[in-house]
Amino acid sequence: MQRPALLAAALALATVTVGAVWTIAAPPADAAVVSLQDVVPAPASVQPASGVTFTLGSGIGIQTESLDVGNALAALLRPSTGYALPVTTGSGTPSSGIALLLSGADASVGTEGYQLDVTASLLTIRAQTPAGLFHGVQTLRQLLPPTVEARTVQSGPWTVAGGRIIDRPRYAYRGAMLDVSRHFFGVDTVKRYIDEIAQYKLNVLHLHLSDDQGWRIVVDAWPRLATVGGSTQVGGGAGGYYTKAQYTDLVAYAAARHITIVPEIDMPGHTNAALASYAELNCNGVAPALYTGTEVGFSSFCVSKEVTYTFVQQVLNELAALTPGPYLHLGGDEAHSTSEADYRTFMNRVQPFAGALNKTVVGWHQIGQADHTAGRVAQFWGTGTSDADLSSAVSKGDKILLSPANKTYLDMKYTNATPLGLTWAGLIEVQTAYNWDPGTYLPGVPAASILGVEAPLWSETLRTLADIEFMAFPRMPALAELAWSPQSARNWDTFKVRLGAQGPRWTVQGINYYRSPQVPWSTLPSASPTVSPSASRSPSASPSASRSPSASPSASRSPSPSASVSSPPAGVLANGGFETGSLAPWTGSRCSVVTSPVRSGTRALTGAVTAGDTAQCQQTVTVQPNRTYRLTGYVQGSYVYIGATGTGVNVSTWTPGTGNTYAPLSVTFTTGATTTSVTVFVHGWYGQPSYYADDFSLTLV
């Protein structure tokens, strides 16, 4: 599942910038209608109808046999079109408008596929199930202009190319995994990721709920798992956990998007958070300290103690009761502190617990060492194409879920310059993620044994939604095409063009994606700079009293009304405003301007950190509502943060250390409908040396 011991520190990425404020004009009507062949993932069959188009007008209605899918489509289209789009139920084929029907689809579409027919007067999606209709709607949204994703009224026109698509998935299991243990991500962030993977027809979200660094789900029989085991994360932050109500909410939210939640409790290794919570789970009866590092393989449940099996059974009982999906993931990787004999003993004891709950066992491919259980799934994460444990799993009848780390691990860097991620499995640019065939990747594993593909995202270096998005996009859609599209429909040269056309859609959605140089990115109309009016200045507020290094002290509060409000000067904003030698428009009682060290120009910003003061420097900048901005700054020092706060905005990122050089930090955020200004800040951490900052910019993306 994971990796060897990894780096002690990694630069975090986020996106916020202080400089010229830009205004994006309302985009003109799209010059060309999106081709039926430009969809990601590529459909199984496309038959364009030359010269035929369907235009969504103000009088259009939606007739549906699945009210949930019909209402979801209307909710997508209403904000950008401004149309009423009434939704009615009915099974007959109307003469005009949009129809979502559970009859008449080509027999080949199966349980998740769909048939889309577009004529001049009628757009019809047919499927055998609501899931198929939902996937057809995801295709429809890509056939409309990117501005359909906006949450404010746009100009249109809303035209769809004529023809027919008959589509179905290659694999039944098309997954993404999110590690919420190394760094904890709240409900809203997970929901956002669910929405993002649903667009590309993924149908599984695997949640890695436990590891050495954190336990993330309440278990009533063992309450200290959450309150103690969930109290920290990598780097020593506050961590967190899901209540049962929150987890149930996530399961329901995913189900409404035809996504199954697969929960993972990793065992017998990766268990330090549990062992630290309950001393009796340790062979020596002594609870270890909570762990905030990134090493692996050092922890293990006590295989010889009966309480271990009582614990596992009670945890799985409670988790299964909250999880309607068919799978329980038992981990099983990197159990380096468990002997091979103990590993087999342990897994052979705990696998039947899942079967007794009518759940199918999923495990990382090392689970092939243990006895087979009915329907078991072995998740392959190796970097080669052969493995003894994998071969054992296949010989015993396991289905194989493909997650080769050197192809699918979204936490691997794109290039050596990528500010987030790791490199132990190699660099994974978009073409590397895309150019392989799941059906033939593993010699000796029959194509019929492949259940599907999953893209794991481990979070040692990820702290924010912007971080998640940057590492997932554009590789997640590339892997989604492997899982959905027939191999015959896949070609890198055509895919990179289709992928590039997704860029404007992600921009409208506020997704923080990596602009891979391998992809010819389409763009929205270019921005033009404007200058905001000046405002008065006054002293800044003191930093928060928070002591959790996982989040900025400012992240829990709104910007102080006493912060300086500035407007960037016309032209380029040099060093965020302090190149003149004056601190203004930055404020901060322990902030000053220095002549060394600097990254560029002749001056930089510094903060004199003390044991009781993070030396926050801040500046309030005028912004526009409903826009996505990137904040970038270069910092030098240990535990240095940058971020932005304001109405509907609360983002930050940090670096554990840069050595004696400047390193970039960036973060993106999207303003709300009422956001007119944000306070941009930089600060250090209690008791650390002074930090330095230079070359700040705030730009629209």
XYZ file of C-alpha atoms in Angstrom:
701
model
C 0.000 0.000 0.000
C 2.662 2.488 0.961
C 6.359 2.909 0.714
C 9.792 2.783 2.387
C 10.774 5.409 4.941
C 10.317 8.818 3.394
C 11.417 12.380 3.620
C 11.315 14.227 6.882
C 10.002 17.410 5.337
C 8.350 18.453 2.112
C 7.227 21.776 0.788
C 3.465 22.211 0.885
C 1.568 23.709 -1.996
C -1.384 26.026 -1.803
C -2.318 28.978 -3.899
C -2.852 32.627 -2.902
C -1.034 35.736 -4.230
C -0.672 39.431 -3.365
C -0.274 41.835 -6.244
C -2.298 43.255 -9.087
C -6.005 42.475 -8.866
C -7.404 41.126 -12.122
C -10.881 41.235 -13.556
C -12.116 38.510 -15.908
C -14.684 39.775 -18.350
C -17.798 37.715 -19.009
C -16.761 35.056 -21.538
C -18.217 35.363 -25.019
C -20.364 32.640 -26.511
C -18.272 29.579 -27.282
C -17.133 29.611 -30.888
C -17.393 25.850 -31.336
C -19.752 23.206 -30.013
C -18.026 20.452 -28.029
C -17.687 17.278 -30.084
C -19.278 14.080 -28.798
C -15.792 12.566 -29.098
C -14.182 15.059 -26.697
C -15.459 13.418 -23.500
C -13.247 12.122 -20.654
C -13.399 9.151 -20.133
C -13.718 8.286 -23.836
C -17.097 6.700 -24.611
C -17.323 3.181 -25.981
C -19.207 4.234 -29.117
C -19.825 7.661 -30.701
C -21.970 8.376 -33.765
C -22.000 12.130 -34.554
C -24.910 13.602 -36.530
C -23.421 16.191 -38.850
C -25.169 19.549 -38.838
C -27.488 18.681 -35.926
C -27.391 20.543 -32.598
C -29.649 20.831 -29.571
C -29.839 24.161 -27.760
C -30.976 24.418 -24.175
C -33.477 27.266 -23.992
C -35.347 29.037 -21.222
C -38.519 27.030 -21.812
C -36.888 23.601 -21.577
C -38.011 21.087 -18.953
C -36.524 17.848 -17.632
C -38.645 14.695 -17.654
C -37.168 11.852 -15.637
C -37.789 8.369 -14.325
C -35.197 8.995 -11.603
C -36.155 12.070 -9.622
C -32.791 12.173 -7.857
C -30.846 12.283 -11.124
C -33.277 14.753 -12.672
C -33.011 17.102 -9.724
C -29.204 16.789 -9.754
C -29.098 17.788 -13.431
C -31.405 20.757 -12.800
C -29.258 21.852 -9.833
C -26.195 21.817 -12.085
C -27.797 23.793 -14.929
C -29.944 26.385 -13.159
C -27.238 28.660 -11.676
C -25.296 29.167 -14.925
C -28.225 29.271 -17.347
C -30.666 31.170 -15.158
C -33.432 28.910 -16.508
C -36.231 27.436 -14.373
C -35.799 23.896 -15.803
C -38.815 22.299 -14.108
C -38.394 18.598 -13.308
C -41.308 16.226 -13.861
C -41.611 12.451 -13.589
C -42.743 10.332 -16.508
C -41.777 7.281 -18.554
C -42.915 8.235 -22.043
C -40.644 9.887 -24.587
C -41.452 13.600 -24.903
C -41.239 15.491 -28.182
C -38.832 18.108 -26.896
C -36.644 19.055 -23.952
C -34.518 16.681 -21.879
C -35.606 13.140 -20.987
C -33.923 10.754 -18.533
C -35.443 7.321 -19.097
C -34.967 3.876 -17.565
C -36.043 2.039 -20.701
C -35.008 1.708 -24.324
C -31.222 1.767 -23.845
C -29.020 -0.492 -25.924
C -28.660 -3.833 -24.154
C -24.866 -3.477 -24.053
C -24.920 -0.592 -21.536
C -25.347 -2.932 -18.564
C -25.966 -1.658 -15.048
C -23.782 1.456 -15.201
C -23.783 2.475 -18.854
C -26.100 4.770 -20.781
C -27.259 5.794 -24.224
C -27.305 9.490 -25.105
C -29.297 10.658 -28.134
C -29.253 14.280 -29.285
C -31.617 15.655 -31.937
C -32.527 19.241 -32.721
C -35.523 19.170 -30.381
C -34.847 16.423 -27.829
C -31.913 15.286 -25.686
C -32.493 11.826 -24.232
C -30.395 9.787 -21.818
C -31.487 6.159 -21.452
C -30.116 3.597 -19.013
C -31.091 0.468 -17.151
C -30.425 1.984 -13.713
C -30.250 5.410 -12.035
C -26.461 4.930 -11.887
C -26.395 4.730 -15.676
C -28.487 7.886 -15.964
C -26.139 9.652 -13.552
C -23.117 8.705 -15.660
C -24.918 9.935 -18.757
C -25.462 13.282 -17.036
C -21.704 13.516 -16.378
C -21.147 13.132 -20.109
C -23.800 15.751 -20.873
C -22.143 18.344 -18.654
C -18.895 17.924 -20.626
C -20.778 18.437 -23.908
C -21.970 21.849 -22.693
C -19.628 24.873 -22.555
C -17.270 25.000 -19.540
C -19.142 28.001 -18.157
C -22.087 25.715 -17.399
C -20.114 24.883 -14.227
C -20.360 28.499 -12.989
C -22.587 29.270 -10.032
C -23.703 32.615 -11.465
C -25.695 33.314 -14.632
C -23.597 33.160 -17.814
C -24.377 34.233 -21.359
C -24.551 30.887 -23.177
C -25.616 29.679 -25.724
C -26.020 26.189 -24.287
C -25.631 24.021 -27.372
C -24.944 20.270 -27.587
C -23.715 18.473 -30.703
C -26.150 16.021 -32.294
C -25.666 12.279 -32.488
C -25.581 9.170 -30.312
C -23.271 7.860 -27.589
C -23.532 4.280 -26.331
C -21.276 3.889 -23.337
C -20.446 1.416 -20.582
C -17.559 0.880 -18.153
C -14.706 -1.509 -18.771
C -14.354 -2.336 -15.070
C -16.929 -2.638 -12.295
C -14.572 -1.125 -9.698
C -13.284 2.366 -10.539
C -11.862 3.916 -7.425
C -9.979 6.693 -5.718
C -8.445 6.455 -2.261
C -7.994 9.343 0.166
C -5.649 9.036 3.131
C -7.331 10.925 5.979
C -4.977 9.431 8.588
C -1.594 11.047 7.880
C -3.390 14.402 7.629
C -7.044 14.677 8.569
C -9.515 16.174 6.097
C -12.926 17.334 7.238
C -16.322 16.370 5.878
C -16.588 19.301 3.463
C -13.224 18.504 1.877
C -14.136 14.841 1.419
C -17.479 15.825 -0.106
C -15.717 18.117 -2.552
C -13.443 15.238 -3.588
C -16.466 12.973 -3.995
C -18.016 15.509 -6.375
C -14.770 15.729 -8.319
C -14.292 11.993 -8.814
C -17.981 11.512 -9.665
C -17.550 13.787 -12.698
C -15.226 11.206 -14.207
C -17.468 8.219 -13.486
C -15.488 6.742 -10.608
C -17.751 4.694 -8.364
C -15.656 3.937 -5.257
C -14.031 6.135 -2.612
C -11.681 4.155 -0.377
C -11.107 6.003 2.921
C -7.888 5.118 4.746
C -9.258 5.638 8.266
C -6.419 4.408 10.466
C -2.642 4.450 10.497
C 0.260 5.127 12.810
C -0.415 8.867 12.790
C -4.147 8.923 13.390
C -7.404 7.047 13.967
C -10.283 8.832 12.231
C -13.606 7.158 13.133
C -15.501 6.918 16.416
C -15.846 3.393 17.822
C -18.199 3.335 20.795
C -16.666 0.202 22.317
C -13.205 1.816 22.223
C -13.746 5.576 22.587
C -10.090 6.513 23.113
C -9.355 5.510 19.516
C -10.881 8.822 18.409
C -10.128 11.064 21.369
C -6.509 9.916 21.775
C -5.620 8.165 18.540
C -7.303 10.880 16.498
C -5.673 13.770 18.330
C -2.668 14.315 16.062
C -1.290 13.907 12.550
C 1.953 14.192 10.565
C 3.874 17.189 11.815
C 2.079 17.268 15.171
C -1.147 18.981 14.222
C -4.483 18.684 15.951
C -5.704 15.818 13.767
C -9.393 15.029 14.023
C -11.932 12.268 13.495
C -15.387 11.619 12.082
C -18.313 11.091 14.388
C -20.638 8.297 13.389
C -23.145 10.887 12.184
C -20.496 12.552 10.016
C -19.362 9.251 8.543
C -22.969 8.283 7.830
C -23.446 11.645 6.131
C -20.414 11.009 3.922
C -21.704 7.549 2.996
C -25.093 8.999 2.025
C -23.523 11.899 0.110
C -21.409 9.456 -1.887
C -24.342 7.113 -2.504
C -26.357 9.984 -3.976
C -23.543 10.248 -6.552
C -23.456 6.470 -7.073
C -20.174 6.110 -5.221
C -19.542 3.338 -2.687
C -17.461 4.108 0.396
C -14.878 1.419 1.207
C -13.502 1.961 4.746
C -10.044 0.722 5.630
C -8.763 -0.185 9.080
C -5.125 -1.105 8.473
C -3.802 -4.146 10.385
C -1.742 -5.757 11.823
C 0.805 -3.032 11.028
C 0.245 0.740 10.691
C -1.426 0.550 14.103
C 0.449 2.937 16.383
C -2.543 5.274 16.853
C -4.597 2.355 18.209
C -1.715 1.018 20.323
C -1.153 4.480 21.826
C -4.840 4.670 22.720
C -5.035 1.362 24.598
C -2.081 -0.128 26.459
C -3.703 -3.564 26.620
C -3.370 -3.948 22.833
C 0.432 -4.011 23.211
C 2.292 -7.205 24.000
C 4.183 -5.478 26.841
C 1.081 -3.710 28.162
C 2.670 -0.285 27.651
C 1.127 2.247 25.292
C 3.664 3.880 22.944
C 3.706 7.617 22.368
C 1.561 9.104 19.632
C 3.466 9.289 16.368
C 3.693 12.284 14.028
C 6.479 11.184 11.688
C 6.398 9.373 8.362
C 8.309 6.120 8.925
C 6.478 2.834 8.296
C 6.670 -0.771 9.422
C 7.461 -0.290 13.116
C 4.062 -1.061 14.712
C 2.067 -4.267 15.108
C -0.933 -5.584 16.973
C -0.098 -8.259 19.542
C -1.027 -11.440 17.674
C -0.848 -13.661 20.757
C -3.351 -11.658 22.852
C -7.031 -12.583 22.662
C -8.017 -8.977 23.386
C -6.590 -8.104 19.963
C -9.274 -10.165 18.248
C -12.013 -8.848 20.510
C -10.868 -5.371 19.538
C -10.805 -6.067 15.794
C -14.196 -7.779 15.829
C -15.863 -4.935 17.717
C -14.312 -2.294 15.465
C -15.419 -4.110 12.316
C -18.903 -4.723 13.724
C -19.456 -1.019 14.308
C -17.894 0.033 11.011
C -19.914 -2.497 9.004
C -23.125 -1.253 10.602
C -22.368 2.232 9.231
C -21.256 1.043 5.800
C -23.881 -0.385 3.415
C -21.329 -1.160 0.693
C -20.050 -4.716 0.161
C -16.414 -4.227 1.187
C -14.286 -3.900 4.324
C -10.616 -3.137 3.690
C -8.323 -4.788 6.250
C -5.042 -3.274 5.081
C -2.328 -5.863 5.590
C 0.656 -4.096 4.067
C 4.105 -3.275 5.448
C 3.693 -5.416 8.570
C 7.464 -5.492 8.978
C 7.247 -5.885 12.769
C 5.008 -8.947 12.461
C 6.600 -12.297 11.620
C 5.330 -14.136 8.544
C 3.832 -16.842 10.736
C 2.111 -14.312 12.998
C 0.870 -12.406 9.947
C -0.861 -15.504 8.575
C -2.257 -16.371 12.015
C -3.623 -12.879 12.489
C -5.180 -12.523 9.043
C -6.712 -15.993 9.184
C -8.375 -15.025 12.478
C -9.738 -11.624 11.400
C -10.859 -12.240 7.818
C -13.857 -14.339 8.897
C -15.077 -11.395 11.002
C -15.808 -9.545 7.771
C -17.500 -12.571 6.221
C -19.770 -12.921 9.255
C -20.898 -9.342 8.593
C -21.717 -10.182 4.948
C -18.775 -8.107 3.789
C -16.099 -8.988 1.251
C -12.491 -8.637 2.383
C -10.183 -6.239 0.558
C -6.505 -6.111 1.484
C -3.241 -4.877 0.062
C -1.689 -7.652 -2.005
C 0.359 -9.031 0.902
C -2.929 -10.535 2.056
C -2.208 -13.260 -0.476
C -0.077 -14.865 2.259
C -3.245 -15.679 4.200
C -6.019 -18.150 3.431
C -8.504 -17.163 0.761
C -11.982 -15.990 1.744
C -15.008 -15.838 -0.528
C -14.728 -13.061 -3.115
C -11.566 -11.608 -1.594
C -9.900 -8.684 -3.378
C -6.121 -8.182 -3.311
C -5.057 -4.616 -4.083
C -1.732 -4.614 -5.919
C 0.488 -1.617 -5.119
C 3.902 -2.814 -6.254
C 6.238 -0.980 -8.605
C 7.100 -4.078 -10.636
C 4.912 -6.449 -12.603
C 5.415 -9.595 -10.532
C 5.213 -10.399 -6.835
C 5.095 -13.638 -4.862
C 2.208 -12.503 -2.640
C 0.274 -11.344 -5.705
C 0.833 -14.690 -7.413
C -0.356 -16.467 -4.289
C -3.498 -14.335 -4.169
C -4.279 -15.058 -7.825
C -3.691 -18.793 -7.405
C -6.135 -18.829 -4.494
C -8.848 -17.152 -6.556
C -8.601 -13.521 -5.422
C -9.809 -10.739 -7.667
C -7.097 -8.123 -8.281
C -7.542 -4.392 -7.844
C -4.771 -2.530 -9.660
C -2.983 0.335 -7.914
C 0.620 0.023 -9.129
C 2.425 2.720 -7.189
C 4.536 3.870 -10.134
C 1.411 4.458 -12.226
C -1.514 5.286 -9.939
C -0.155 6.821 -6.720
C -1.342 10.410 -6.925
C 1.017 11.499 -4.132
C 4.057 10.925 -6.335
C 5.596 14.099 -7.730
C 4.986 14.966 -11.372
C 8.575 16.177 -11.765
C 11.465 16.858 -9.423
C 10.252 20.459 -9.212
C 6.799 19.542 -7.886
C 6.495 21.247 -4.483
C 4.314 18.490 -3.000
C 4.550 14.741 -2.923
C 7.152 11.987 -2.742
C 9.395 10.178 -5.220
C 10.012 6.685 -3.815
C 7.848 5.060 -6.547
C 9.173 7.376 -9.250
C 7.976 10.544 -10.942
C 4.507 10.232 -12.470
C 3.711 12.728 -15.191
C 0.320 12.496 -16.868
C 1.509 10.342 -19.761
C 3.062 7.841 -17.340
C -0.214 7.588 -15.443
C -2.157 7.078 -18.681
C 0.009 4.878 -20.897
C -0.599 1.376 -19.602
C -3.261 -1.269 -20.054
C -4.786 -2.739 -16.867
C -5.786 -5.873 -18.767
C -2.227 -6.820 -19.705
C -0.124 -5.044 -17.076
C 0.566 -8.070 -14.860
C 1.940 -11.118 -16.718
C 0.357 -14.287 -15.452
C -2.726 -12.532 -14.120
C -5.710 -13.283 -16.372
C -7.679 -10.285 -17.594
C -10.781 -11.859 -16.047
C -9.144 -11.606 -12.604
C -8.839 -7.802 -12.797
C -11.654 -6.199 -10.813
C -10.665 -2.639 -11.595
C -8.325 0.277 -10.992
C -7.906 2.554 -7.969
C -5.872 5.764 -7.634
C -4.583 6.180 -4.048
C -3.682 9.599 -2.662
C -1.495 9.417 0.448
C -1.297 12.577 2.526
C 2.119 12.830 4.196
C 2.724 16.135 2.364
C -0.885 17.190 1.766
C -2.731 19.495 4.162
C -5.440 21.316 2.210
C -8.071 20.785 -0.460
C -5.845 22.742 -2.846
C -3.068 20.210 -2.193
C -5.407 17.289 -2.907
C -6.621 18.841 -6.142
C -3.133 19.724 -7.374
C -1.963 16.129 -7.047
C -5.195 14.558 -8.350
C -5.750 16.780 -11.371
C -5.046 15.942 -14.148
C -3.913 12.387 -13.248
C -7.170 11.240 -11.655
C -9.190 11.827 -14.865
C -6.436 10.028 -16.807
C -6.737 6.972 -14.568
C -10.520 7.206 -14.683
C -10.283 6.690 -18.434
C -8.234 3.521 -17.907
C -10.944 2.179 -15.629
C -13.934 3.179 -17.785
C -12.996 3.229 -21.461
C -12.309 0.229 -23.705
C -8.630 -0.106 -24.560
C -9.484 0.364 -28.238
C -10.788 3.881 -27.504
C -7.614 4.980 -25.716
C -4.746 6.846 -27.353
C -2.364 9.289 -25.695
C -2.219 11.714 -28.614
C -5.983 12.165 -28.697
C -6.403 11.911 -24.933
C -4.042 14.784 -24.135
C -6.133 17.064 -26.362
C -9.364 15.947 -24.722
C -7.749 16.369 -21.307
C -6.511 19.844 -22.179
C -10.059 20.845 -23.032
C -11.016 20.083 -19.422
C -8.808 22.917 -18.149
C -11.337 25.744 -18.598
C -13.976 23.609 -16.867
C -11.694 23.107 -13.862
C -10.891 26.812 -13.813
C -14.583 27.667 -13.609
C -15.018 25.086 -10.858
C -12.093 26.524 -8.897
C -10.081 23.287 -9.075
C -6.379 23.799 -8.374
C -4.836 21.664 -11.121
C -1.292 21.055 -12.344
C -0.681 22.555 -15.785
C 1.348 19.682 -17.179
C 3.566 20.730 -20.099
C 2.635 17.411 -21.727
C -0.936 18.650 -22.252
C -2.108 21.346 -24.715
C -4.326 23.230 -22.277
C -7.313 25.173 -23.532
C -8.006 28.428 -21.715
C -10.854 30.722 -20.848
C -10.695 34.263 -22.270
C -7.646 36.127 -20.979
C -7.811 38.426 -17.982
C -7.180 42.170 -17.989
C -5.675 44.027 -15.009
C -7.503 46.659 -13.042
C -6.453 48.692 -10.025
C -8.460 48.813 -6.825
C -8.989 52.047 -4.869
C -6.827 52.775 -1.851
C -8.017 52.410 1.716
C -6.797 53.528 5.114
C -4.208 51.758 7.212
C -4.128 50.987 10.921
C -2.207 48.657 13.239
C -2.646 44.886 12.906
C -4.228 42.564 15.402
C -2.101 40.255 17.515
C -1.747 36.622 16.446
C -4.016 33.927 17.737
C -3.159 32.073 20.925
C -3.542 28.709 19.185
C -0.588 26.340 19.541
C -1.386 23.687 16.910
C 1.324 23.659 14.234
C -0.954 21.859 11.767
C -2.867 24.985 10.930
C -2.116 28.655 10.861
C -3.074 30.493 14.056
C -5.031 32.779 11.759
C -6.986 29.932 10.245
C -9.532 29.844 13.053
C -10.462 33.498 12.971
C -11.567 36.182 10.566
C -9.144 38.930 9.555
C -8.853 41.719 12.060
C -10.754 44.869 11.067
C -7.693 46.825 12.141
C -5.488 45.231 9.498
C -4.098 47.517 6.831
C -6.282 47.582 3.712
C -4.208 48.225 0.608
C -4.563 48.396 -3.107
C -1.719 47.128 -5.253
C -0.051 49.902 -7.247
C -0.497 49.987 -11.000
C 1.793 47.598 -12.833
C 3.839 44.946 -11.088
C 3.760 44.704 -7.308
C 7.443 44.400 -6.336
C 8.028 42.119 -3.345
C 4.444 42.558 -2.179
C 4.934 46.258 -1.493
C 8.063 46.489 0.704
C 10.795 46.960 -1.926
C 10.639 50.703 -1.255
C 12.013 50.087 2.228
C 8.716 50.834 3.933
C 6.782 48.058 5.674
C 3.456 49.549 4.581
C 1.015 48.350 3.410
C 2.078 45.301 5.437
C 1.524 45.520 9.187
C 2.701 43.518 12.177
C 4.268 44.481 15.488
C 7.244 42.134 15.028
C 7.626 42.610 11.257
C 10.291 44.669 9.529
C 12.080 45.140 6.219
C 15.657 43.853 5.803
C 18.303 44.069 3.099
C 19.576 40.512 3.611
C 18.805 37.739 2.871
C 16.701 38.625 -0.173
C 15.473 36.485 -3.055
C 15.277 39.310 -5.579
C 15.591 43.073 -5.511
C 17.200 44.693 -2.478
C 14.772 44.078 0.388
C 12.697 41.325 1.989
C 10.254 40.934 4.863
C 11.217 39.375 8.202
C 9.327 38.352 11.307
C 11.024 38.237 14.716
C 9.417 35.133 16.230
C 9.411 34.587 20.015
C 8.186 31.829 22.318
C 4.843 33.644 22.593
C 4.488 35.417 19.225
C 4.462 33.991 15.677
C 5.376 37.427 14.223
C 2.497 37.576 11.793
C 2.774 40.110 8.959
C -0.423 40.855 7.068
C -1.961 42.989 4.369
C -5.618 43.295 3.372
C -6.176 43.337 -0.376
C -9.283 44.107 -2.419
C -10.588 41.109 -4.409
C -13.575 40.287 -6.571
C -16.446 37.989 -5.593
C -16.726 34.500 -7.102
C -13.164 34.393 -8.415
C -10.293 31.962 -7.895
C -6.956 33.445 -6.799
C -3.477 32.096 -6.281
C -1.251 33.472 -3.498
C 2.450 32.769 -3.931
C 5.357 33.779 -1.723
C 8.937 32.708 -1.159
C 9.985 31.997 2.423
C 13.110 31.064 4.332
C 13.059 29.487 7.771
C 11.387 26.756 9.824
C 7.633 26.299 10.179
C 6.721 29.274 8.019
C 3.106 29.769 6.973
C 1.336 31.816 4.321
C -2.396 32.106 3.845
C -5.468 34.245 3.435
C -8.642 34.867 5.435
C -11.829 36.744 4.668
C -15.543 36.233 4.222
C -15.851 32.658 2.953
C -12.051 32.320 2.666
C -9.828 30.510 5.171
C -6.730 28.873 3.685
C -3.112 28.404 4.644
C -0.100 26.268 3.903
C 3.306 25.830 5.525
C 6.760 24.361 5.197
C 8.612 22.491 7.967
C 11.862 24.123 6.860
C 13.765 25.497 3.889
C 17.327 25.558 5.137
C 19.333 28.636 4.227
C 17.488 29.301 1.003
C 14.167 30.654 -0.181
C 11.498 28.163 -1.195
C 8.059 28.764 -2.746
C 4.724 28.360 -1.009
C 1.412 28.858 -2.772
C -2.266 28.294 -2.148
C -5.443 28.832 -4.154
C -8.828 29.992 -2.919
C -12.163 30.945 -4.397
C -13.973 34.003 -3.098
C -17.648 33.909 -2.220
C -20.485 36.006 -3.531
C -19.939 38.628 -0.818
C -16.137 38.537 -0.573
C -14.621 41.949 -1.365
C -11.297 41.705 0.456
C -8.966 39.159 1.997
C -6.192 39.472 4.533
C -3.024 37.842 3.264
C -0.541 36.813 5.937
C 2.828 35.220 6.591
C 4.107 34.099 9.979
C 6.467 31.724 11.741
C 5.921 29.383 14.655
C 6.350 29.795 18.405
C 9.975 29.499 19.518
C 11.404 29.140 16.012
C 14.059 31.507 14.585
C 13.083 34.592 12.613
C 11.733 33.904 9.139
C 12.174 35.814 5.868
C 9.693 36.301 3.028
C 9.988 37.795 -0.441
C 8.318 38.053 -3.857
C 4.638 37.836 -2.948
C 1.961 37.939 -5.634
C -1.827 37.561 -5.729
C -3.282 36.711 -9.121
C -6.434 35.377 -10.688
C -6.258 31.853 -12.069
